[in-house]
């Protein structure tokens, strides 16, 4: 139960939500459910919607290396493409739909860059700070701000493939963050 993944388009008056084994697309005009897509075992951890093309990238909480834990759905055809390569749950994701790329971060302590048109992982960066509990991405600079289980924020530069800075100070995991780069 519960709902922990959201996306919203004020321009299109649509919202997406997920948390259990399904995600739903909602019309804010008619307050109705337009689509419901099920079969995400382990629950939905994160999602991102391309509202123009009606595609949804979904990260599910299936543990271990499973080809269903990251899927790109086409809502018109109702078909999904699995993106393989995560060694554990991809708990966070961000997509830059215009450039056709996405970044995921998860429980395997790895950031991955994906090419969405091919479904291939084109870069993997293994962190030394453990599980990535939250994430914000600046696609222009290819920098990622990660919240870790150890109570710290970490700024990762994917071009340089290194952690630029660590900000300590929280007790427990940093499970939510917001950043303007």
Tab-separated table of N, CA, C and O in Angstrom, residues 67 70-74 79-83 115-120:
chain	number	residue	atom	x	y	z
A	67	UNK	N	15.187	-8.442	-14.575
A	67	UNK	CA	14.985	-7.589	-15.739
A	67	UNK	C	13.660	-6.837	-15.701
A	67	UNK	O	13.323	-6.140	-16.639
A	70	UNK	N	13.370	-2.277	-13.816
A	70	UNK	CA	13.393	-0.989	-14.498
A	70	UNK	C	12.767	-1.198	-15.879
A	70	UNK	O	13.294	-1.949	-16.704
A	71	UNK	N	11.603	-0.550	-16.089
A	71	UNK	CA	10.883	-0.751	-17.348
A	71	UNK	C	10.412	0.573	-17.924
A	71	UNK	O	10.018	1.475	-17.192
A	72	UNK	N	10.459	0.633	-19.253
A	72	UNK	CA	9.977	1.785	-19.997
A	72	UNK	C	8.678	1.375	-20.687
A	72	UNK	O	8.678	0.528	-21.573
A	73	UNK	N	7.579	1.992	-20.240
A	73	UNK	CA	6.250	1.664	-20.756
A	73	UNK	C	5.825	2.641	-21.838
A	73	UNK	O	6.029	3.848	-21.718
A	74	UNK	N	5.212	2.115	-22.887
A	74	UNK	CA	4.526	2.910	-23.897
A	74	UNK	C	3.037	2.762	-23.587
A	74	UNK	O	2.474	1.673	-23.719
A	79	UNK	N	2.906	-1.732	-24.058
A	79	UNK	CA	4.061	-2.629	-24.046
A	79	UNK	C	5.186	-1.999	-23.250
A	79	UNK	O	5.315	-0.781	-23.192
A	80	UNK	N	6.015	-2.868	-22.657
A	80	UNK	CA	7.144	-2.393	-21.851
A	80	UNK	C	8.442	-2.964	-22.362
A	80	UNK	O	8.505	-4.097	-22.831
A	81	UNK	N	9.473	-2.137	-22.265
A	81	UNK	CA	10.834	-2.559	-22.574
A	81	UNK	C	11.590	-2.625	-21.254
A	81	UNK	O	11.592	-1.655	-20.496
A	82	UNK	N	12.204	-3.757	-20.964
A	82	UNK	CA	13.001	-3.891	-19.751
A	82	UNK	C	14.396	-3.348	-19.981
A	82	UNK	O	14.995	-3.589	-21.027
A	83	UNK	N	14.889	-2.601	-18.991
A	83	UNK	CA	16.244	-2.078	-19.029
A	83	UNK	C	17.060	-2.899	-18.032
A	83	UNK	O	16.828	-2.815	-16.828
A	115	UNK	N	20.502	5.081	-22.054
A	115	UNK	CA	20.047	5.620	-23.331
A	115	UNK	C	18.652	5.037	-23.551
A	115	UNK	O	18.502	3.828	-23.711
A	116	UNK	N	17.622	5.873	-23.510
A	116	UNK	CA	16.248	5.369	-23.499
A	116	UNK	C	15.801	4.766	-24.824
A	116	UNK	O	14.989	3.835	-24.829
A	117	UNK	N	16.320	5.240	-25.953
A	117	UNK	CA	15.884	4.683	-27.232
A	117	UNK	C	16.382	3.253	-27.436
A	117	UNK	O	15.723	2.450	-28.085
A	118	UNK	N	17.527	2.918	-26.865
A	118	UNK	CA	18.057	1.555	-26.996
A	118	UNK	C	17.822	0.709	-25.744
A	118	UNK	O	17.904	-0.517	-25.808
A	119	UNK	N	17.571	1.362	-24.611
A	119	UNK	CA	17.407	0.639	-23.355
A	119	UNK	C	18.717	0.176	-22.751
A	119	UNK	O	18.731	-0.635	-21.834
A	120	UNK	N	19.823	0.705	-23.246
A	120	UNK	CA	21.132	0.259	-22.776
A	120	UNK	C	21.693	1.169	-21.696
A	120	UNK	O	21.555	2.388	-21.765
